[in-house]
Tab-separated table of C-alpha atoms in Angstrom:
chain	number	residue	atom	x	y	z
A	17	MET	CA	169.385	-14.139	-176.583
A	18	VAL	CA	171.053	-13.097	-179.843
A	19	MET	CA	174.796	-12.640	-180.160
A	20	ALA	CA	176.290	-9.574	-181.906
A	21	ASN	CA	176.975	-11.652	-184.998
A	22	GLY	CA	173.342	-12.750	-185.133
A	23	SER	CA	173.862	-16.296	-183.807
A	24	VAL	CA	172.163	-17.787	-180.772
A	25	SER	CA	174.131	-18.080	-177.547
A	26	LYS	CA	171.914	-20.564	-175.738
A	27	ASP	CA	174.279	-23.337	-174.694
A	28	GLY	CA	176.275	-22.498	-177.826
A	29	ALA	CA	174.561	-25.410	-179.592
A	30	PRO	CA	172.646	-23.589	-182.376
A	31	ARG	CA	175.646	-21.461	-183.249
A	32	GLU	CA	177.924	-24.504	-183.315
A	33	VAL	CA	175.456	-26.450	-185.436
A	34	TRP	CA	175.158	-23.574	-187.904
A	35	ASN	CA	178.937	-23.145	-188.083
A	36	LYS	CA	179.348	-26.850	-188.890
A	37	THR	CA	176.585	-26.607	-191.482
A	38	CYS	CA	178.247	-23.584	-193.089
A	39	GLN	CA	181.615	-25.310	-193.312
A	40	ILE	CA	180.088	-28.148	-195.302
A	41	LEU	CA	177.898	-25.889	-197.450
A	42	ARG	CA	180.867	-23.684	-198.304
A	43	ARG	CA	182.727	-26.718	-199.663
A	44	GLU	CA	179.726	-28.127	-201.507
A	45	LEU	CA	178.423	-24.902	-203.051
A	46	GLY	CA	181.739	-23.167	-203.665
A	47	GLU	CA	182.998	-19.897	-202.251
A	48	ALA	CA	181.300	-17.626	-204.812
A	49	THR	CA	177.819	-19.171	-204.450
A	50	PHE	CA	178.037	-19.436	-200.670
A	51	GLY	CA	179.242	-15.832	-200.432
A	52	SER	CA	176.455	-14.551	-202.664
A	53	TRP	CA	173.528	-16.270	-200.960
A	54	LEU	CA	174.386	-17.637	-197.515
A	55	SER	CA	177.224	-15.591	-196.036
A	56	GLN	CA	174.842	-12.784	-195.039
A	57	ALA	CA	172.326	-15.129	-193.382
A	58	SER	CA	172.280	-15.183	-189.580
A	59	LEU	CA	170.866	-17.483	-186.930
A	60	ARG	CA	168.289	-15.786	-184.690
A	61	GLU	CA	165.971	-16.788	-181.866
A	62	GLN	CA	162.365	-15.704	-181.430
A	63	ASP	CA	159.931	-16.994	-178.823
A	64	GLY	CA	162.192	-19.968	-178.172
A	65	ASP	CA	162.386	-20.988	-181.834
A	66	VAL	CA	165.542	-20.881	-183.948
A	67	CYS	CA	165.309	-19.162	-187.308
A	68	LEU	CA	167.728	-18.752	-190.211
A	69	VAL	CA	167.290	-15.140	-191.316
A	70	ALA	CA	168.264	-14.337	-194.904
A	71	ALA	CA	169.337	-10.795	-195.719
A	72	THR	CA	166.630	-10.364	-198.359
A	73	GLY	CA	163.513	-12.042	-199.686
A	74	VAL	CA	165.424	-12.924	-202.839
A	75	ALA	CA	168.122	-14.660	-200.816
A	76	ARG	CA	165.461	-16.482	-198.778
A	77	ASP	CA	163.798	-17.779	-201.944
A	78	TRP	CA	167.125	-18.896	-203.409
A	79	ILE	CA	168.000	-20.745	-200.202
A	80	ARG	CA	164.609	-22.431	-200.163
A	81	ARG	CA	164.903	-23.588	-203.776
A	82	HIS	CA	168.553	-24.606	-203.894
A	83	ALA	CA	169.887	-25.311	-200.404
A	84	TRP	CA	167.069	-25.767	-197.889
A	85	ARG	CA	166.834	-29.523	-198.157
A	86	ARG	CA	170.585	-29.905	-197.651
A	87	ILE	CA	170.556	-27.435	-194.743
A	88	GLY	CA	167.792	-29.515	-193.143
A	89	GLU	CA	169.826	-32.695	-193.456
A	90	LEU	CA	172.972	-31.125	-192.000
A	91	TRP	CA	171.059	-29.386	-189.210
A	92	ALA	CA	169.308	-32.602	-188.190
A	93	GLN	CA	172.599	-34.522	-188.236
A	94	ASN	CA	174.493	-32.022	-186.076
A	95	ASP	CA	171.920	-30.676	-183.605
A	96	PRO	CA	171.949	-32.915	-180.496
A	97	MET	CA	168.876	-31.153	-179.067
A	98	GLY	CA	166.724	-31.785	-182.167
A	99	ARG	CA	165.605	-28.175	-182.552
A	100	SER	CA	163.497	-27.190	-185.539
A	101	LEU	CA	164.789	-24.454	-187.840
A	102	ALA	CA	162.667	-21.919	-189.715
A	103	LEU	CA	163.627	-19.790	-192.696
A	104	LYS	CA	162.618	-16.141	-193.056
A	105	SER	CA	163.846	-12.974	-194.681
A	106	LYS	CA	165.071	-10.178	-192.435
A	107	MET	CA	161.894	-8.180	-193.065
A	108	GLU	CA	159.684	-11.141	-192.184
A	109	PHE	CA	161.639	-11.816	-188.998
A	110	GLU	CA	161.328	-8.202	-187.910
A	111	GLY	CA	157.578	-8.311	-188.388
A	112	GLN	CA	157.360	-6.306	-191.631
A	113	GLY	CA	157.159	-9.132	-194.146
A	114	ALA	CA	153.392	-9.324	-194.364
A	115	ALA	CA	153.071	-5.699	-195.431
A	116	ALA	CA	156.170	-5.470	-197.557
A	117	ALA	CA	155.985	-8.667	-199.551
A	118	PRO	CA	152.442	-10.051	-199.573
A	119	GLU	CA	153.177	-12.405	-202.453
A	120	ALA	CA	156.161	-14.105	-200.804
A	121	PRO	CA	155.571	-17.772	-199.991
A	122	ALA	CA	155.131	-18.754	-196.366
A	123	PRO	CA	158.372	-19.502	-194.520
A	124	ALA	CA	159.501	-23.095	-194.756
A	125	ALA	CA	160.387	-25.014	-191.597
A	126	ILE	CA	162.823	-27.851	-191.065
A	127	PRO	CA	161.333	-30.566	-188.824
A	128	LYS	CA	163.139	-31.819	-185.765
A	129	ARG	CA	164.034	-35.307	-186.884
A	130	ALA	CA	166.077	-36.232	-189.916
A	131	SER	CA	163.492	-38.878	-190.822
A	132	GLU	CA	160.783	-36.211	-190.919
A	133	ALA	CA	162.996	-33.963	-193.023
A	134	ARG	CA	163.461	-36.839	-195.422
A	135	ARG	CA	159.736	-37.454	-195.613
A	136	ILE	CA	158.298	-33.958	-196.095
A	137	SER	CA	161.181	-31.890	-197.470
A	138	PRO	CA	159.791	-29.410	-200.062
A	139	ALA	CA	162.574	-30.389	-202.473
A	140	GLU	CA	161.593	-34.047	-202.292
A	141	GLY	CA	159.300	-35.098	-205.131
A	142	ASP	CA	157.803	-38.182	-206.616
A	143	ASP	CA	160.550	-40.011	-208.529
A	144	ARG	CA	158.065	-41.298	-211.074
A	145	PRO	CA	158.134	-39.471	-214.412
A	146	ALA	CA	155.453	-36.841	-214.864
A	147	PRO	CA	153.019	-37.174	-217.768
A	148	VAL	CA	153.812	-35.364	-220.996
A	149	MET	CA	150.614	-33.344	-220.975
A	150	GLY	CA	149.610	-30.908	-218.303
A	151	ARG	CA	148.377	-27.368	-218.648
A	152	HIS	CA	151.123	-26.028	-216.403
A	153	GLN	CA	153.685	-28.806	-216.759
A	154	GLY	CA	157.203	-27.371	-217.011
A	155	LEU	CA	156.108	-23.729	-217.277
A	156	GLN	CA	157.643	-20.974	-215.143
A	157	GLU	CA	155.284	-18.323	-213.790
A	158	ARG	CA	157.914	-15.575	-213.861
A	159	PHE	CA	158.101	-15.797	-217.661
A	160	SER	CA	155.168	-13.753	-218.959
A	161	PHE	CA	154.599	-11.136	-221.632
A	162	GLU	CA	154.429	-8.530	-218.852
A	163	THR	CA	157.983	-9.338	-217.711
A	164	PHE	CA	159.377	-9.607	-221.248
A	165	VAL	CA	161.223	-6.474	-222.382
A	166	PRO	CA	160.839	-5.924	-226.156
A	167	GLY	CA	163.397	-4.031	-228.205
A	168	PRO	CA	164.770	-3.816	-231.742
A	169	SER	CA	166.429	-7.227	-231.457
A	170	ASN	CA	163.285	-9.137	-230.456
A	171	GLU	CA	160.230	-6.976	-231.189
A	172	PHE	CA	159.167	-8.940	-234.293
A	173	ALA	CA	159.362	-12.251	-232.437
A	174	PHE	CA	157.458	-10.651	-229.546
A	175	ALA	CA	154.667	-9.489	-231.863
A	176	VAL	CA	154.426	-12.915	-233.516
A	177	ALA	CA	154.249	-14.659	-230.133
A	178	ARG	CA	151.432	-12.401	-228.952
A	179	ARG	CA	149.495	-13.025	-232.156
A	180	VAL	CA	149.821	-16.796	-231.829
A	181	ALA	CA	148.833	-16.606	-228.150
A	182	SER	CA	145.633	-14.772	-229.080
A	183	TRP	CA	144.611	-17.682	-231.354
A	184	ALA	CA	144.327	-15.232	-234.243
A	185	ASP	CA	143.606	-16.723	-237.626
A	186	GLY	CA	146.002	-16.615	-240.535
A	187	HIS	CA	149.227	-17.217	-238.637
A	188	PHE	CA	152.093	-19.172	-240.143
A	189	ASN	CA	152.570	-22.771	-239.047
A	190	PRO	CA	154.952	-23.840	-237.620
A	191	VAL	CA	156.605	-20.810	-236.009
A	192	LEU	CA	160.248	-21.134	-234.984
A	193	PHE	CA	162.123	-18.624	-232.831
A	194	HIS	CA	165.886	-18.906	-233.002
A	195	GLY	CA	168.785	-17.025	-231.488
A	196	PRO	CA	171.750	-17.206	-229.108
A	197	TYR	CA	171.568	-18.871	-225.726
A	198	GLY	CA	170.135	-16.672	-223.002
A	199	PHE	CA	168.306	-14.014	-225.024
A	200	GLY	CA	164.673	-14.731	-224.264
A	201	LYS	CA	163.515	-17.681	-226.380
A	202	THR	CA	162.371	-19.740	-223.398
A	203	HIS	CA	160.822	-16.659	-221.796
A	204	LEU	CA	158.865	-15.944	-224.978
A	205	LEU	CA	157.675	-19.548	-225.292
A	206	ASN	CA	156.527	-19.643	-221.652
A	207	ALA	CA	154.760	-16.299	-222.029
A	208	LEU	CA	153.025	-17.553	-225.164
A	209	ALA	CA	151.841	-20.653	-223.313
A	210	TRP	CA	150.414	-18.733	-220.345
A	211	GLU	CA	148.625	-16.246	-222.587
A	212	ALA	CA	147.261	-18.962	-224.888
A	213	MET	CA	145.824	-20.870	-221.924
A	214	GLN	CA	144.199	-17.709	-220.610
A	215	THR	CA	142.682	-16.592	-223.905
A	216	GLY	CA	141.647	-20.091	-224.978
A	217	GLU	CA	140.544	-21.847	-221.805
A	218	ALA	CA	138.955	-24.696	-223.756
A	219	LYS	CA	142.111	-25.202	-225.829
A	220	ARG	CA	144.684	-27.842	-225.063
A	221	VAL	CA	148.213	-26.430	-224.731
A	222	VAL	CA	151.260	-28.676	-224.362
A	223	TYR	CA	154.695	-27.282	-223.491
A	224	LEU	CA	157.835	-29.389	-223.220
A	225	THR	CA	161.508	-29.222	-223.967
A	226	ALA	CA	162.992	-31.239	-226.823
A	227	GLU	CA	165.004	-33.148	-224.226
A	228	ARG	CA	161.804	-34.159	-222.461
A	229	PHE	CA	160.186	-35.025	-225.774
A	230	THR	CA	163.121	-37.348	-226.439
A	231	SER	CA	163.244	-38.997	-223.010
A	232	THR	CA	159.474	-39.502	-222.882
A	233	PHE	CA	159.445	-40.967	-226.388
A	234	VAL	CA	162.244	-43.399	-225.492
A	235	ARG	CA	160.407	-44.430	-222.327
A	236	ALA	CA	157.191	-44.921	-224.320
A	237	ILE	CA	159.024	-47.282	-226.671
A	238	GLN	CA	160.445	-49.250	-223.753
A	239	ASP	CA	157.027	-49.459	-222.074
A	240	ARG	CA	155.235	-50.175	-225.345
A	241	GLN	CA	153.174	-47.008	-224.898
A	242	THR	CA	153.964	-45.259	-228.181
A	243	ALA	CA	150.291	-45.077	-229.178
A	244	ALA	CA	149.456	-43.221	-225.974
A	245	PHE	CA	152.461	-40.929	-226.478
A	246	LYS	CA	151.351	-40.058	-230.020
A	247	ALA	CA	147.747	-39.457	-228.990
A	248	GLU	CA	148.713	-37.245	-226.090
A	249	LEU	CA	150.741	-34.869	-228.260
A	250	ARG	CA	148.611	-34.967	-231.384
A	251	ASN	CA	145.484	-33.981	-229.469
A	252	ALA	CA	147.092	-30.677	-228.524
A	253	ASP	CA	145.622	-27.506	-230.018
A	254	LEU	CA	148.989	-25.827	-229.484
A	255	LEU	CA	152.269	-27.698	-229.138
A	256	LEU	CA	155.289	-25.768	-227.848
A	257	ILE	CA	158.743	-27.369	-227.987
A	258	ASP	CA	161.778	-25.591	-226.549
A	259	ASP	CA	165.349	-26.168	-227.830
A	260	VAL	CA	164.376	-28.322	-230.795
A	261	HIS	CA	168.036	-28.430	-231.875
A	262	PHE	CA	168.474	-31.027	-229.128
A	263	VAL	CA	166.971	-33.744	-231.348
A	264	ALA	CA	169.573	-33.251	-234.099
A	265	GLY	CA	171.444	-36.505	-234.677
A	266	LYS	CA	168.797	-38.611	-232.881
A	267	GLN	CA	167.291	-40.493	-235.800
A	268	ASN	CA	164.237	-42.134	-234.182
A	269	THR	CA	163.315	-39.029	-232.209
A	270	GLN	CA	163.571	-36.865	-235.336
A	271	GLU	CA	161.326	-39.290	-237.201
A	272	GLU	CA	158.699	-39.123	-234.460
A	273	LEU	CA	158.872	-35.333	-234.235
A	274	PHE	CA	158.548	-35.045	-238.020
A	275	HIS	CA	155.361	-37.136	-238.069
A	276	THR	CA	154.001	-35.252	-235.040
A	277	LEU	CA	154.462	-31.923	-236.845
A	278	ILE	CA	152.846	-33.247	-240.015
A	279	ALA	CA	149.850	-34.614	-238.106
A	280	LEU	CA	149.275	-31.410	-236.150
A	281	ILE	CA	149.725	-29.021	-239.057
A	282	GLU	CA	147.501	-31.028	-241.397
A	283	ASP	CA	144.830	-31.037	-238.689
A	284	GLY	CA	144.994	-27.244	-238.369
A	285	ARG	CA	146.654	-27.314	-234.961
A	286	ARG	CA	149.466	-24.960	-234.090
A	287	VAL	CA	153.135	-25.603	-233.416
A	288	VAL	CA	155.764	-23.212	-232.028
A	289	LEU	CA	159.399	-24.182	-231.468
A	290	THR	CA	162.694	-22.598	-230.450
A	291	ALA	CA	166.260	-23.370	-231.503
A	292	ASP	CA	169.690	-21.898	-230.920
A	293	ARG	CA	170.272	-21.563	-234.693
A	294	SER	CA	168.361	-21.008	-237.865
A	295	PRO	CA	167.009	-24.292	-239.319
A	296	SER	CA	169.377	-23.917	-242.274
A	297	ASP	CA	172.299	-24.141	-239.834
A	298	LEU	CA	171.071	-27.334	-238.150
A	299	SER	CA	173.287	-29.528	-240.300
A	300	ASP	CA	172.865	-32.621	-238.104
A	301	MET	CA	169.095	-32.534	-238.447
A	302	GLU	CA	167.276	-34.836	-240.845
A	303	PRO	CA	166.577	-32.877	-244.097
A	304	ARG	CA	162.803	-33.526	-244.108
A	305	LEU	CA	162.423	-32.243	-240.558
A	306	ARG	CA	164.668	-29.262	-241.214
A	307	SER	CA	162.616	-28.417	-244.300
A	308	HIS	CA	159.369	-28.431	-242.307
A	309	LEU	CA	160.862	-26.203	-239.652
A	310	GLN	CA	161.629	-23.714	-242.423
A	311	SER	CA	158.233	-23.999	-244.060
A	312	GLY	CA	156.340	-21.724	-241.675
A	313	LEU	CA	157.677	-18.540	-240.087
A	314	VAL	CA	161.275	-18.337	-238.860
A	315	CYS	CA	161.875	-15.443	-236.428
A	316	GLY	CA	165.398	-14.539	-235.395
A	317	ILE	CA	166.113	-13.061	-231.964
A	318	GLU	CA	169.320	-11.058	-232.019
A	319	PRO	CA	171.565	-10.330	-229.020
A	320	ALA	CA	170.185	-7.467	-226.962
A	321	ASP	CA	171.739	-4.068	-227.587
A	322	ARG	CA	172.831	-1.811	-224.743
A	323	THR	CA	169.534	0.068	-224.535
A	324	LEU	CA	167.584	-3.166	-224.286
A	325	ARG	CA	169.973	-4.547	-221.659
A	326	LEU	CA	169.412	-1.438	-219.554
A	327	GLY	CA	165.654	-1.851	-219.978
A	328	ILE	CA	165.895	-5.474	-218.875
A	329	LEU	CA	167.849	-4.446	-215.781
A	330	GLU	CA	165.276	-1.791	-214.876
A	331	ARG	CA	162.393	-4.241	-215.271
A	332	LYS	CA	164.217	-6.919	-213.271
A	333	LEU	CA	165.066	-4.446	-210.509
A	334	ALA	CA	161.407	-3.440	-210.279
A	335	ILE	CA	160.392	-7.088	-209.852
A	336	LEU	CA	163.042	-7.706	-207.185
A	337	ALA	CA	162.094	-4.494	-205.389
A	338	GLN	CA	158.427	-5.449	-205.297
A	339	ALA	CA	159.289	-8.858	-203.840
A	340	GLY	CA	161.772	-7.411	-201.340
A	341	GLY	CA	159.775	-4.374	-200.276
A	342	PHE	CA	162.281	-1.681	-201.277
A	343	LEU	CA	162.388	1.108	-203.836
A	344	PRO	CA	163.435	0.064	-207.371
A	345	SER	CA	166.391	2.411	-207.547
A	346	ALA	CA	170.070	1.895	-208.372
A	347	ARG	CA	172.898	4.184	-209.411
A	348	SER	CA	173.121	4.663	-213.156
A	349	GLU	CA	176.831	3.835	-213.229
A	350	VAL	CA	176.117	0.442	-211.627
A	351	LEU	CA	173.399	-0.444	-214.147
A	352	GLN	CA	175.596	0.777	-217.001
A	353	PHE	CA	178.471	-1.349	-215.746
A	354	LEU	CA	176.235	-4.425	-215.736
A	355	ALA	CA	174.881	-3.647	-219.204
A	356	ASP	CA	178.391	-3.188	-220.602
A	357	ARG	CA	179.972	-6.143	-218.825
A	358	PHE	CA	177.325	-8.848	-219.275
A	359	THR	CA	176.611	-8.724	-222.996
A	360	ASP	CA	176.520	-12.403	-223.926
A	361	SER	CA	173.361	-13.552	-222.148
A	362	VAL	CA	170.323	-11.985	-220.516
A	363	ARG	CA	170.461	-14.772	-217.936
A	364	GLU	CA	173.970	-13.732	-216.918
A	365	LEU	CA	172.878	-10.086	-216.877
A	366	GLU	CA	169.923	-10.790	-214.588
A	367	GLY	CA	172.054	-13.154	-212.499
A	368	ALA	CA	174.538	-10.359	-211.815
A	369	LEU	CA	171.736	-8.080	-210.631
A	370	ASN	CA	170.303	-10.920	-208.511
A	371	THR	CA	173.692	-11.302	-206.832
A	372	LEU	CA	173.919	-7.605	-205.980
A	373	VAL	CA	170.377	-7.456	-204.584
A	374	ALA	CA	170.899	-10.669	-202.613
A	375	ARG	CA	174.003	-9.200	-201.010
A	376	VAL	CA	172.769	-5.689	-200.193
A	377	GLY	CA	168.967	-5.842	-200.407
A	378	GLY	CA	167.308	-2.435	-200.208
A	379	ASP	CA	170.722	-0.786	-200.024
A	380	ILE	CA	171.078	-1.350	-203.789
A	381	ALA	CA	170.177	2.344	-204.252
A	382	ARG	CA	173.323	3.350	-202.339
A	383	LEU	CA	175.613	0.721	-203.848
A	384	GLY	CA	178.604	2.297	-205.581
A	385	LEU	CA	180.384	1.051	-208.671
A	386	ASP	CA	183.536	-0.058	-206.836
A	387	GLU	CA	181.553	-2.099	-204.318
A	388	ALA	CA	179.434	-3.658	-207.078
A	389	GLN	CA	182.565	-4.668	-208.971
A	390	ALA	CA	184.052	-6.161	-205.805
A	391	ILE	CA	180.908	-8.246	-205.158
A	392	LEU	CA	180.839	-9.535	-208.727
A	393	ARG	CA	184.582	-10.095	-209.103
A	394	PRO	CA	184.426	-13.890	-208.400
A	395	HIS	CA	181.772	-14.286	-211.093
A	396	LEU	CA	183.651	-12.132	-213.579
A	397	ALA	CA	186.913	-13.962	-212.978
A	398	CYS	CA	185.467	-17.408	-213.678
A	399	SER	CA	183.222	-16.503	-216.610
A	400	GLU	CA	185.147	-14.096	-218.775
A	401	LYS	CA	187.529	-14.832	-221.570
A	402	ARG	CA	190.840	-13.048	-220.934
A	403	VAL	CA	191.270	-10.246	-223.460
A	404	THR	CA	194.525	-8.308	-223.878
A	405	VAL	CA	194.999	-4.630	-224.661
A	406	ASP	CA	196.787	-5.654	-227.825
A	407	GLN	CA	193.721	-7.615	-228.988
A	408	ILE	CA	191.517	-4.627	-228.208
A	409	GLN	CA	193.696	-2.302	-230.263
A	410	LYS	CA	193.636	-4.683	-233.231
A	411	ALA	CA	189.861	-5.163	-233.022
A	412	VAL	CA	189.153	-1.434	-232.802
A	413	ALA	CA	191.539	-0.644	-235.636
A	414	GLU	CA	189.912	-3.285	-237.850
A	415	HIS	CA	186.407	-2.049	-237.013
A	416	TYR	CA	187.254	1.540	-237.980
A	417	GLY	CA	189.432	0.682	-240.977
A	418	LEU	CA	192.678	1.771	-239.336
A	419	LYS	CA	196.010	0.186	-238.523
A	420	GLN	CA	196.966	-0.768	-234.994
A	421	ALA	CA	199.892	1.648	-235.320
A	422	ASP	CA	197.367	4.481	-235.784
A	423	ILE	CA	195.702	3.642	-232.468
A	424	ILE	CA	198.939	4.063	-230.496
A	425	SER	CA	200.337	6.908	-232.607
A	426	GLU	CA	200.479	10.620	-231.745
A	427	ARG	CA	197.938	11.524	-234.439
A	428	ARG	CA	195.164	13.731	-233.062
A	429	ALA	CA	192.782	13.817	-236.007
A	430	ARG	CA	189.276	12.883	-234.908
A	431	VAL	CA	189.190	9.908	-237.285
A	432	VAL	CA	191.977	8.395	-235.146
A	433	ALA	CA	191.429	10.043	-231.759
A	434	ARG	CA	187.852	8.799	-231.283
A	435	PRO	CA	188.679	5.120	-232.018
A	436	ARG	CA	191.714	5.459	-229.710
A	437	GLN	CA	189.438	6.715	-226.916
A	438	ALA	CA	187.017	3.873	-227.626
A	439	ALA	CA	189.853	1.354	-227.334
A	440	MET	CA	190.932	2.848	-224.002
A	441	TRP	CA	187.341	2.689	-222.728
A	442	ILE	CA	187.012	-0.964	-223.752
A	443	ALA	CA	190.358	-1.765	-222.109
A	444	LYS	CA	189.101	-0.232	-218.872
A	445	GLN	CA	185.815	-2.158	-219.088
A	446	ILE	CA	186.956	-5.679	-219.924
A	447	THR	CA	190.522	-5.975	-218.629
A	448	THR	CA	191.995	-5.738	-215.152
A	449	ARG	CA	194.706	-3.290	-216.244
A	450	SER	CA	195.126	-0.081	-214.263
A	451	LEU	CA	194.832	3.321	-215.936
A	452	PRO	CA	198.621	3.897	-215.929
A	453	ASP	CA	199.160	0.421	-217.378
A	454	ILE	CA	196.630	1.070	-220.131
A	455	GLY	CA	198.267	4.398	-220.869
A	456	ARG	CA	201.691	2.762	-221.270
A	457	ARG	CA	200.219	0.361	-223.823
A	458	PHE	CA	198.802	3.254	-225.827
A	459	GLY	CA	202.117	4.817	-226.761
A	460	GLY	CA	203.241	5.760	-223.269
A	461	ARG	CA	200.331	8.065	-222.478
A	462	ASP	CA	199.616	9.390	-218.989
A	463	HIS	CA	196.850	7.835	-216.877
A	464	THR	CA	194.951	11.149	-216.944
A	465	THR	CA	194.686	10.836	-220.727
A	466	VAL	CA	193.135	7.399	-220.311
A	467	LEU	CA	190.745	8.685	-217.643
A	468	HIS	CA	189.677	11.537	-219.937
A	469	ALA	CA	189.084	9.053	-222.777
A	470	VAL	CA	187.004	6.765	-220.551
A	471	ARG	CA	184.839	9.633	-219.308
A	472	ARG	CA	184.482	11.054	-222.816
A	473	ILE	CA	183.278	7.789	-224.322
A	474	GLU	CA	181.014	7.159	-221.330
A	475	ALA	CA	179.323	10.516	-221.955
A	476	LEU	CA	179.136	10.200	-225.743
A	477	LYS	CA	177.623	6.721	-225.894
A	478	GLN	CA	174.596	7.860	-223.903
A	479	ASP	CA	173.326	9.873	-226.876
A	480	ASP	CA	175.295	8.418	-229.794
A	481	ALA	CA	173.512	5.206	-230.825
A	482	VAL	CA	176.063	4.484	-233.542
A	483	LEU	CA	178.958	4.647	-231.087
A	484	ALA	CA	177.079	2.460	-228.602
A	485	ARG	CA	176.486	-0.167	-231.304
A	486	ASP	CA	180.140	-0.010	-232.371
A	487	LEU	CA	181.318	-0.614	-228.816
A	488	ASP	CA	178.838	-3.473	-228.420
A	489	ALA	CA	179.986	-5.123	-231.634
A	490	ILE	CA	183.683	-4.833	-230.804
A	491	ILE	CA	183.260	-6.211	-227.277
A	492	ARG	CA	181.115	-9.083	-228.536
A	493	LYS	CA	183.761	-9.977	-231.136
A	494	LEU	CA	186.531	-9.873	-228.535
A	495	ARG	CA	184.607	-12.215	-226.236
A	496	SER	CA	183.474	-14.646	-228.917
């Protein structure tokens, strides 16, 4: 029997166990994370078995990856009857999962005894360090060229990556992709690796982060296995190293990486790296290594513009919809809000969309802007730099070559009126001020004037690429 709230009434035990588990998880994960992924899950009973039913397939997968082991421990500790607990999405539980999401992994199950949970928990792995080499070691399947969204800020890097992955002759060596955190460098490197392994099945591809390069090198020294470490890397046909800036300031690691690059390049093997800055800006890096990083092809990846951010959201929504078995549709004002609010990192942008889909599932198509903002408010509050209306006015005035006094003046000339409207729109987007409050800070204007400005800019920036870039630049500067 299932209670109205989705919990099991049998003897009250499963419901009580789940309530105790939730109390602990809420403290350990934090209110925002618990609310995003677990608050919508319910305890259900089917054919005598107890099942934790996640609202969506996305939520189920998140729970399995990040919380399932802990849930198993708490459930085993608190359930006096030793019941097993399964995990399914709502669609799977209702018998539709097989048709709607054929690629979803089979539901995990928590065994009855805590000792069994300890022994076969999917999150439990071998504590011994993995070898450096491995065709799939460290790669993420979701990062492919098919899921990468190219645009003006990354299209050159994208083209270079595809050329290297095809094993085409005449490429520069080494290749280094650099750019801000969260704008696709790791995605591009993973995609390159997958494609290179597919197009060159006999080739040896090694992917690892600079942090792993460092830790494995240090362990090799301690174990007196440096010869094996060198051989393993220098036999690669393609070596991919992510976040190479991590080795800056680590003298021995830099020395080893330098000689590894020299050996590979002189032998005609290929090297691709990523960094968060151009090599010329890596001041803590040993000059010889920095010089070799600059000697091949250096490709910058710029922050995504608004059009690209919208494209990324559409592609991500399509992927989530395919996994969850719903139509890839969302209101334009919701997607535009995400694109305008999460400008600093594609990861944060996709994370915001993940949160919305996890909370509402297939109802994302009916989700309104106010509800979306309410769901994301905890994330916005803890991640955003507080920006004042005064700072916005100064930034807009500086961008357009005006004085702050012009922005709040009564002047109606277009050269002043349009920047003033832009400032009002930005104030509405990135502050918590109400329309009347914003109006008061713009020379005592009425809230209807602010509303008109917001709607006017919203309409104009759809077709005016220059205005859209101006708004992007100003917001980025305010948040930096």
